[in-house]
CSV table of C-alpha atoms in Angstrom, one decimal:
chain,number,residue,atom,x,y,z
A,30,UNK,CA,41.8,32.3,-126.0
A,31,UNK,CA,41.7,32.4,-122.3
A,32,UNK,CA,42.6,35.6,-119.9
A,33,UNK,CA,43.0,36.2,-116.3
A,34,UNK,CA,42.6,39.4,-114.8
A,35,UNK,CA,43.5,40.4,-111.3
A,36,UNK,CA,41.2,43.6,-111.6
A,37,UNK,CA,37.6,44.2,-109.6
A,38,UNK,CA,35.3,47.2,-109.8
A,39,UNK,CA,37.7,48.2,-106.3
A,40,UNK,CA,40.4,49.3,-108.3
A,41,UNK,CA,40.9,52.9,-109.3
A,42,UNK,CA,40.9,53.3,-113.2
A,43,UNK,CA,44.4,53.3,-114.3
A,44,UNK,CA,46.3,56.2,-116.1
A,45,UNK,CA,47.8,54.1,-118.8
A,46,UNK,CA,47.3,50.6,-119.7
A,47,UNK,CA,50.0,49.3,-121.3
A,48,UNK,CA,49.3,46.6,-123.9
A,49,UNK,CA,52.3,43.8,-124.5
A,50,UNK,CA,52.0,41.4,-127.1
A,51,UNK,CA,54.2,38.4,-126.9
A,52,UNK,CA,56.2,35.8,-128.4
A,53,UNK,CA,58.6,33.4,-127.5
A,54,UNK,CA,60.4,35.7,-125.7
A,55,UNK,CA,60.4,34.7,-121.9
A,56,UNK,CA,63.4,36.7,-121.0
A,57,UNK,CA,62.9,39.6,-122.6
A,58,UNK,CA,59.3,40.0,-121.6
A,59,UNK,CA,60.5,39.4,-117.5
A,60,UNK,CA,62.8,42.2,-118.1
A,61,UNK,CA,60.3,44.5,-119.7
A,62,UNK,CA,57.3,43.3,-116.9
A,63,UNK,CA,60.2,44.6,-114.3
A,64,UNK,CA,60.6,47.7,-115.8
A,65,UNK,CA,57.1,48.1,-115.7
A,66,UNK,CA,56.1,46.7,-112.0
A,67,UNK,CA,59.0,46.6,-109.9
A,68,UNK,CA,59.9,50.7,-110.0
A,69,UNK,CA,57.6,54.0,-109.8
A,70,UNK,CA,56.6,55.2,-112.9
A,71,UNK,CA,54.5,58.3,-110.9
A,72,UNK,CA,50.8,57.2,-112.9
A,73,UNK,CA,48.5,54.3,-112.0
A,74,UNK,CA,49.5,51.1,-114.7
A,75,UNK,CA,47.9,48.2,-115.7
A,76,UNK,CA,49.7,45.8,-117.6
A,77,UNK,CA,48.1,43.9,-120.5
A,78,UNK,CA,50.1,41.0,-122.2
A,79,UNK,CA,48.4,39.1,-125.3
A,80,UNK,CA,51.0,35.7,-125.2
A,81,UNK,CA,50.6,34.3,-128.9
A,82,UNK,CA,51.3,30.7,-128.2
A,83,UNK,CA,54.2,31.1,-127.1
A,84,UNK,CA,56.0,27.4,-126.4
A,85,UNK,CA,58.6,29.0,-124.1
A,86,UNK,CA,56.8,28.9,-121.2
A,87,UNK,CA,56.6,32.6,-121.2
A,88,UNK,CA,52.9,32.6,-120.0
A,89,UNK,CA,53.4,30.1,-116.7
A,90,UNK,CA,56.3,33.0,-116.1
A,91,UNK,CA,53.8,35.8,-116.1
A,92,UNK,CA,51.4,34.2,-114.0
A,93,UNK,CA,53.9,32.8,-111.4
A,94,UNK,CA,55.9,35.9,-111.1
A,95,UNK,CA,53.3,38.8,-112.6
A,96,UNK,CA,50.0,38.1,-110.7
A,97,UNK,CA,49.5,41.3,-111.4
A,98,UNK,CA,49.4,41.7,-115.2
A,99,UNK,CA,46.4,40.8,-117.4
A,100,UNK,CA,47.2,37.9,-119.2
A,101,UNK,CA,45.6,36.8,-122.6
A,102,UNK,CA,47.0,33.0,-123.5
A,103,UNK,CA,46.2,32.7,-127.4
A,104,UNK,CA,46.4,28.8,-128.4
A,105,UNK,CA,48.2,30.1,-131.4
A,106,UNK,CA,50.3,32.7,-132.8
A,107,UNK,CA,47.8,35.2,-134.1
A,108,UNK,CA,50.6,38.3,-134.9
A,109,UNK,CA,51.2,41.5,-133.8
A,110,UNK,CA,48.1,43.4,-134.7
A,111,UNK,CA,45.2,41.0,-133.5
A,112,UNK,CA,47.1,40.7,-130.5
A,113,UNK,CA,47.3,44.4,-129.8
A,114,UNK,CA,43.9,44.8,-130.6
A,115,UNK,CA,43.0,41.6,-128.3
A,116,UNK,CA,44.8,44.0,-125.4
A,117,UNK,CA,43.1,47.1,-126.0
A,118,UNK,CA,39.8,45.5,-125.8
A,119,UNK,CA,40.1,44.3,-122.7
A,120,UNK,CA,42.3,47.6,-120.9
A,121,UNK,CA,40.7,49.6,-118.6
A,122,UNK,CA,42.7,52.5,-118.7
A,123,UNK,CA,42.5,56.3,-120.1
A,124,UNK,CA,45.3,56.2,-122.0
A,125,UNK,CA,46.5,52.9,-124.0
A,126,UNK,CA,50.3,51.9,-124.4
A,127,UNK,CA,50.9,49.5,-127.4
A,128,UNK,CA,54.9,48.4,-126.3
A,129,UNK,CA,56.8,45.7,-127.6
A,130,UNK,CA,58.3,42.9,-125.1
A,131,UNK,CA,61.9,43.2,-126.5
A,132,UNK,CA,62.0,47.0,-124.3
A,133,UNK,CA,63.3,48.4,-121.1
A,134,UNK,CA,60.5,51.0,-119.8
A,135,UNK,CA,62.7,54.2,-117.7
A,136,UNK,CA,60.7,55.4,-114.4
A,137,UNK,CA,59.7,59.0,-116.5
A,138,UNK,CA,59.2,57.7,-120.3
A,139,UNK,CA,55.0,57.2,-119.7
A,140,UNK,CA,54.6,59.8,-117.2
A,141,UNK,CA,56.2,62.2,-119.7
A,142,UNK,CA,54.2,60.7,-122.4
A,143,UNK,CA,51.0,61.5,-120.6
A,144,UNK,CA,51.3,64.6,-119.5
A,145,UNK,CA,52.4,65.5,-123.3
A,146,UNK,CA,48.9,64.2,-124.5
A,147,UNK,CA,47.4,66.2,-121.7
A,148,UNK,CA,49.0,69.1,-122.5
A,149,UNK,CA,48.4,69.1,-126.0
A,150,UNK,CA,44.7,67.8,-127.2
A,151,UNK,CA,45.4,68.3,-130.8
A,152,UNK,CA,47.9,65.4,-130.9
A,153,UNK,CA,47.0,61.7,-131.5
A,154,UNK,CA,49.7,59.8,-130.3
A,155,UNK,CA,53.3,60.3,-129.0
A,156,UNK,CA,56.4,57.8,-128.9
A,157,UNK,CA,59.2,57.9,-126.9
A,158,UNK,CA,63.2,57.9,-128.3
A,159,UNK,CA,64.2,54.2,-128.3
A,160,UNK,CA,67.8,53.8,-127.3
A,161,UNK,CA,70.0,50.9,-128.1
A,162,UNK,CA,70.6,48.2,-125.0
A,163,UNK,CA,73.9,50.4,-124.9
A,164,UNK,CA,72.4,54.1,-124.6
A,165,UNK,CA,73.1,55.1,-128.3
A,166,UNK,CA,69.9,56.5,-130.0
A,167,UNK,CA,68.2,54.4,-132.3
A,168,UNK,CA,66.9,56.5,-135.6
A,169,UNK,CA,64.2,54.6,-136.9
A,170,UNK,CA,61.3,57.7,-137.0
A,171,UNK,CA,60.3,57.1,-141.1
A,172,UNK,CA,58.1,59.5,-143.3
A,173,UNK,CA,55.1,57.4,-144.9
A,174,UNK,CA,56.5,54.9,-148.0
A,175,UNK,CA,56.1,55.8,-151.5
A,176,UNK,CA,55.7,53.0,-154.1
A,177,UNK,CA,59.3,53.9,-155.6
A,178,UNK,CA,60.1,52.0,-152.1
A,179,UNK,CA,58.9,48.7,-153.3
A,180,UNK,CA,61.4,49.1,-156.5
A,181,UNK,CA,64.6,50.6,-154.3
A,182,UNK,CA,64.0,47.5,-152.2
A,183,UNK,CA,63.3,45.3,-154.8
A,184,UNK,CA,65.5,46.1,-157.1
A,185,UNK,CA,69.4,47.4,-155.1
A,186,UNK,CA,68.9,50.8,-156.9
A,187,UNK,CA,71.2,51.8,-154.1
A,188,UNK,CA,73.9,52.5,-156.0
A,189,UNK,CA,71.7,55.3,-157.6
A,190,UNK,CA,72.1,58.8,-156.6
A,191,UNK,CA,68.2,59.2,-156.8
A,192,UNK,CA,67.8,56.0,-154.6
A,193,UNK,CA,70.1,57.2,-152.1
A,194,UNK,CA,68.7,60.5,-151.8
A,195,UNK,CA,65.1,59.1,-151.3
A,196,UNK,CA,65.8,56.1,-148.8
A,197,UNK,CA,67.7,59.5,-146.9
A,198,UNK,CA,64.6,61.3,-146.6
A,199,UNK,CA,62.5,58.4,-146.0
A,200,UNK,CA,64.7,57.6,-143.0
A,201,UNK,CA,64.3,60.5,-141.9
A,202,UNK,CA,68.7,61.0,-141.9
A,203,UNK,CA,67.9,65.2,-142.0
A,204,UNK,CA,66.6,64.5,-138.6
A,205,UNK,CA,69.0,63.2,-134.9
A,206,UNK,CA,66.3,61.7,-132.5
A,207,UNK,CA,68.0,63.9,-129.9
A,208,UNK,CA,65.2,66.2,-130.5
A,209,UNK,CA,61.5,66.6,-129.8
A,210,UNK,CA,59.4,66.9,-133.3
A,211,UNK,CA,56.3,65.7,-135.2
A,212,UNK,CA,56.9,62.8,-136.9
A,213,UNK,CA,54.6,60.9,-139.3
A,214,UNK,CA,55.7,57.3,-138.7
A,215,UNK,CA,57.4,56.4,-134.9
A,216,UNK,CA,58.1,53.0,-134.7
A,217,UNK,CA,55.3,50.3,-133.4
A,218,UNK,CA,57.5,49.7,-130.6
A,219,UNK,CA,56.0,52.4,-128.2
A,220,UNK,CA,53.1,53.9,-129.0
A,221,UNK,CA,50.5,56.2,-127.0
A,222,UNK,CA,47.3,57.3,-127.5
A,223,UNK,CA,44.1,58.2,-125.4
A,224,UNK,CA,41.6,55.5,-125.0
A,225,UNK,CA,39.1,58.0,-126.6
A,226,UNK,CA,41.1,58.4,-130.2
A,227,UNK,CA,42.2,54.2,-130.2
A,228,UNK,CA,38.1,54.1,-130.2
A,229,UNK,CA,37.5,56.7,-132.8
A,230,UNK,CA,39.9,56.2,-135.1
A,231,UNK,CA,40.6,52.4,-134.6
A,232,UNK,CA,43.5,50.5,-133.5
A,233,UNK,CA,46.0,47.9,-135.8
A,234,UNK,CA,44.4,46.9,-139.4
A,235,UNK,CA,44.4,42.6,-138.8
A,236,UNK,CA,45.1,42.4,-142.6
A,237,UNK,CA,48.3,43.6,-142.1
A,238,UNK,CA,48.8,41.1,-139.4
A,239,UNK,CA,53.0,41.8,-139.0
A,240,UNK,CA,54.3,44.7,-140.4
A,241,UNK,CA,53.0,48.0,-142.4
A,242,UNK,CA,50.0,47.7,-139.8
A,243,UNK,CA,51.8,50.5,-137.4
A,244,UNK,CA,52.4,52.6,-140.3
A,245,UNK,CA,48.8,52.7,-141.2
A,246,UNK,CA,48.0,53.4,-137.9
A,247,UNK,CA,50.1,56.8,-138.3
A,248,UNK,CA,48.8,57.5,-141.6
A,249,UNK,CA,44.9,56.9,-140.1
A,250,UNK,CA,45.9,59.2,-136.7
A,251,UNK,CA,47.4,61.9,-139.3
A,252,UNK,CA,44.5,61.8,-141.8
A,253,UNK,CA,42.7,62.4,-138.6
A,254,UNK,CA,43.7,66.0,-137.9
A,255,UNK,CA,45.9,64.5,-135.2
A,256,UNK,CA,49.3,65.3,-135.3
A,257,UNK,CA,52.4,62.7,-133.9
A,258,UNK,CA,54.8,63.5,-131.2
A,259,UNK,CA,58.4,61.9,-131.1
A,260,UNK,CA,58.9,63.0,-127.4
A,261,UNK,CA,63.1,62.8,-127.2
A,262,UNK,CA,62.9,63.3,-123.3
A,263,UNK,CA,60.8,60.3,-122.6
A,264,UNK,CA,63.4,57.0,-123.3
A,265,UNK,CA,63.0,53.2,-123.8
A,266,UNK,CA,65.6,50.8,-124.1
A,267,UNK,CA,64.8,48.2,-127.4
A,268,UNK,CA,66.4,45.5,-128.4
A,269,UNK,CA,64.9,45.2,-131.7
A,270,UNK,CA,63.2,42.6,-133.8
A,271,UNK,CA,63.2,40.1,-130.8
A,272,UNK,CA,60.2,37.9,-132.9
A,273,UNK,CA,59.6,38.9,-136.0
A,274,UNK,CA,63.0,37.8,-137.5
A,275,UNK,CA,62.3,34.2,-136.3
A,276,UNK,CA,59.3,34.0,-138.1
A,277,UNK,CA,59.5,31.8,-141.0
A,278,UNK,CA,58.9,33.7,-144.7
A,279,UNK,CA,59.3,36.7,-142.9
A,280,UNK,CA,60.0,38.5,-145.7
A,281,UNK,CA,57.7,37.2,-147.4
A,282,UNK,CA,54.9,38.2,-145.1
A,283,UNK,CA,56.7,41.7,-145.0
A,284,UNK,CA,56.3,42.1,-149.1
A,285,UNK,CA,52.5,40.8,-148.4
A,286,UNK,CA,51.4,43.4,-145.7
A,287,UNK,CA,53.3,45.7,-148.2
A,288,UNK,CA,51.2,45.4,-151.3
A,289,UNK,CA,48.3,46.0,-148.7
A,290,UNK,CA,48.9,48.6,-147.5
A,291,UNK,CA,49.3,50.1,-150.7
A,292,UNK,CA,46.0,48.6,-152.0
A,293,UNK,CA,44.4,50.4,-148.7
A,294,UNK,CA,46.0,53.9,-149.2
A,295,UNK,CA,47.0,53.5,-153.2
A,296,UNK,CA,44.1,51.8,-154.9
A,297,UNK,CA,43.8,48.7,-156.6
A,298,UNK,CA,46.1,50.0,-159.3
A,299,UNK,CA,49.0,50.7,-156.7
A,300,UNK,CA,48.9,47.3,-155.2
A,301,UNK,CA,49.2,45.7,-158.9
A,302,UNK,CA,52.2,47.8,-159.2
A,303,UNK,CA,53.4,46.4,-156.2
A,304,UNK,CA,53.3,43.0,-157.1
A,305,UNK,CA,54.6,43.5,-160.1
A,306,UNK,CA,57.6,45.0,-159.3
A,307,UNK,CA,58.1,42.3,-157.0
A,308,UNK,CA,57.5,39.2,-159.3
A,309,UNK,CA,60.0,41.1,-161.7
A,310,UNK,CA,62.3,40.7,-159.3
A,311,UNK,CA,61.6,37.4,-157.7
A,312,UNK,CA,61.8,36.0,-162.0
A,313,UNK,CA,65.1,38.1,-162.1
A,314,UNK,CA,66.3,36.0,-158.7
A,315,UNK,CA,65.2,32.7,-160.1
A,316,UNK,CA,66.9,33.3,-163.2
A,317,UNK,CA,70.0,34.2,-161.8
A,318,UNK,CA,69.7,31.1,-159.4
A,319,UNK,CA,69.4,28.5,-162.0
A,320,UNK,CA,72.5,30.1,-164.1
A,321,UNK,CA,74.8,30.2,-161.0
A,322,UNK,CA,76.9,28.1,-160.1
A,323,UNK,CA,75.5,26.0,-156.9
A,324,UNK,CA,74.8,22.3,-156.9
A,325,UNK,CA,71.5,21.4,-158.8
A,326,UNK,CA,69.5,20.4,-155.3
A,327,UNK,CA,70.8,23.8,-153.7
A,328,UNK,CA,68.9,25.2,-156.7
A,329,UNK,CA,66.0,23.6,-156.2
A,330,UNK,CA,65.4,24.6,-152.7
A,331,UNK,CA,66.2,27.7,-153.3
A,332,UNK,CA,63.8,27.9,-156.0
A,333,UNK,CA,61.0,26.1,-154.1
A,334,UNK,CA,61.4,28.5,-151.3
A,335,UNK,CA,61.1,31.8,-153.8
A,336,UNK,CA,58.1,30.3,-155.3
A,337,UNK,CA,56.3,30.1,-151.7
A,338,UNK,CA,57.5,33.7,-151.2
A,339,UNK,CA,56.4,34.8,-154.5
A,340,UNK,CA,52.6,32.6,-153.4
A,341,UNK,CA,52.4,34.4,-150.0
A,342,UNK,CA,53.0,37.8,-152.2
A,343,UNK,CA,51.0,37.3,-155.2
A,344,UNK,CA,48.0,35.3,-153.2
A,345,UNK,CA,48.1,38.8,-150.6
């Protein structure tokens, strides 16, 4: 790992250091460093960006164009949480800004953000409305999962009245994103909290390296005492999934960081459950595989690759 840092002991602490981790994504992260550095913002900034490896040339970019930011060059791609964690380790400022590359940053969102946590002491964190590259809202707030999750994904119980009720409520459907509320699970996307609480109550959980790693973050600020802000007035443009879905066994990796996060929160017992549910359906898959009606080879493959799925899963 190797970081420059244009920052002496000069420079007035920053407001809000915003933390950026990266991948692959050179055009999206110039767009997002632009929103960031090229326009007022009305609070003192320091940009962080953790660069996973990227083979883009997005970290040559930064430094050519961005003297400004702090740039961490990992030699590989170590994920979403360690890279977050890598940036809030090294930020300087009072408040700390985990935000994805894949967003457009308006002049008032982390002012307004700021002044919210301020304002109100009791909270732990607050997170902006993300809007669609088009201006329509995106509504992905959440309430915390329930194991009957892992079976309505697993299993297409959509059709199910019951299924469709719950996956409502879990989205949070009752609720428009047009309006300020407490929410218990923003998206990792935006996220800010004070300095102070991201060193009390911890930042992202590494075992959890890609996904369910913000959502335990939530559930640790919540069990906390420390309520969570979705702050409708303060807007972000997201594109959405810039890296992740390039990331080979994705899901796989998704279904991993699943089962622990509900061996963190569930128990032992839980996380068996888990897996269960999900090598009942990868068997079911398989089964339904070999009795179809594709060549044998396509079979195979398709096999081969559900078995290293179901390895990633089971080995989690």
């Amino acid at each position: 790992m190797n970081s420059t840092s244009p920052m002496d002991s000069s420079t007035p602490r920053p407001d809000i250091s915003v933390v950026i981790p990266s991948w692959n994504t050179q055009g999206l992260t110039r767009d997002c460093l632009r929103s960031l550095l090229r326009q007022d913002h009305g609070c003192r900034l320091e940009v962080v960006v953790v660069d996973n490896g990227s083979h883009d040339g997005s970290p040559d970019m930064i430094e050519r164009e961005f003297p400004e930011v702090v740039l961490i060059r990992n030699e590989r791609n170590e994920y979403f949480s360690k890279a977050c964690n890598q940036g809030a380790a090294v930020a300087t400022g009072r408040y700390i800004c985990y935000l994805n590359s894949d967003t457009i940053v308006t002049p008032e969102a982390l002012g307004r953000m700021m002044a919210f946590l301020e304002h109100n002491p009791g909270y732990g964190a607050v997170a902006p409305r993300l809007d669609n590259p088009d201006g329509t809202v995106q509504p992905i707030c959440r309430r915390f999962p329930k194991l009957i999750e892992v079976a309505i994904d697993q299993f297409g119980f959509e059709r199910f009245e019951f299924a469709r009720r719950y996956r409502d409520r879990a989205a949070m459907k009752d609720f428009d994103h047009l309006s300020s509320a407490d929410v218990e699970q923003p998206p990792g996307a935006c996220l800010m909290m004070r300095r102070s609480d991201v060193d009390a109550i911890g930042g992202f959980d590494e075992s959890m390296p890609l996904f369910y790693s913000d959502v335990d973050l939530c559930l640790r600020i919540w069990r906390a005492g420390r309520p969570i802000r979705f702050l409708a007035e303060a807007r972000i443009f997201h594109v959405g999934s810039a890296s992740v879905v390039r990331h080979p066994l994705w899901r796989a990796e998704f279904m991993r960081n699943q089962v622990r996060y509900f061996r963190k929160h569930g128990g032992v017992a839980r996380a068996w459950a888990a897996k269960a549910i999900i090598l009942s359906s990868g068997l079911i898959v398989a089964a339904r595989t070999l009795l179809g009606p594709r060549p044998m080879r396509e079979k195979r493959e398709l096999i081969g690759q559900l078995g290293r799925s179901m390895q990633i899963v089971l080995g989690g």
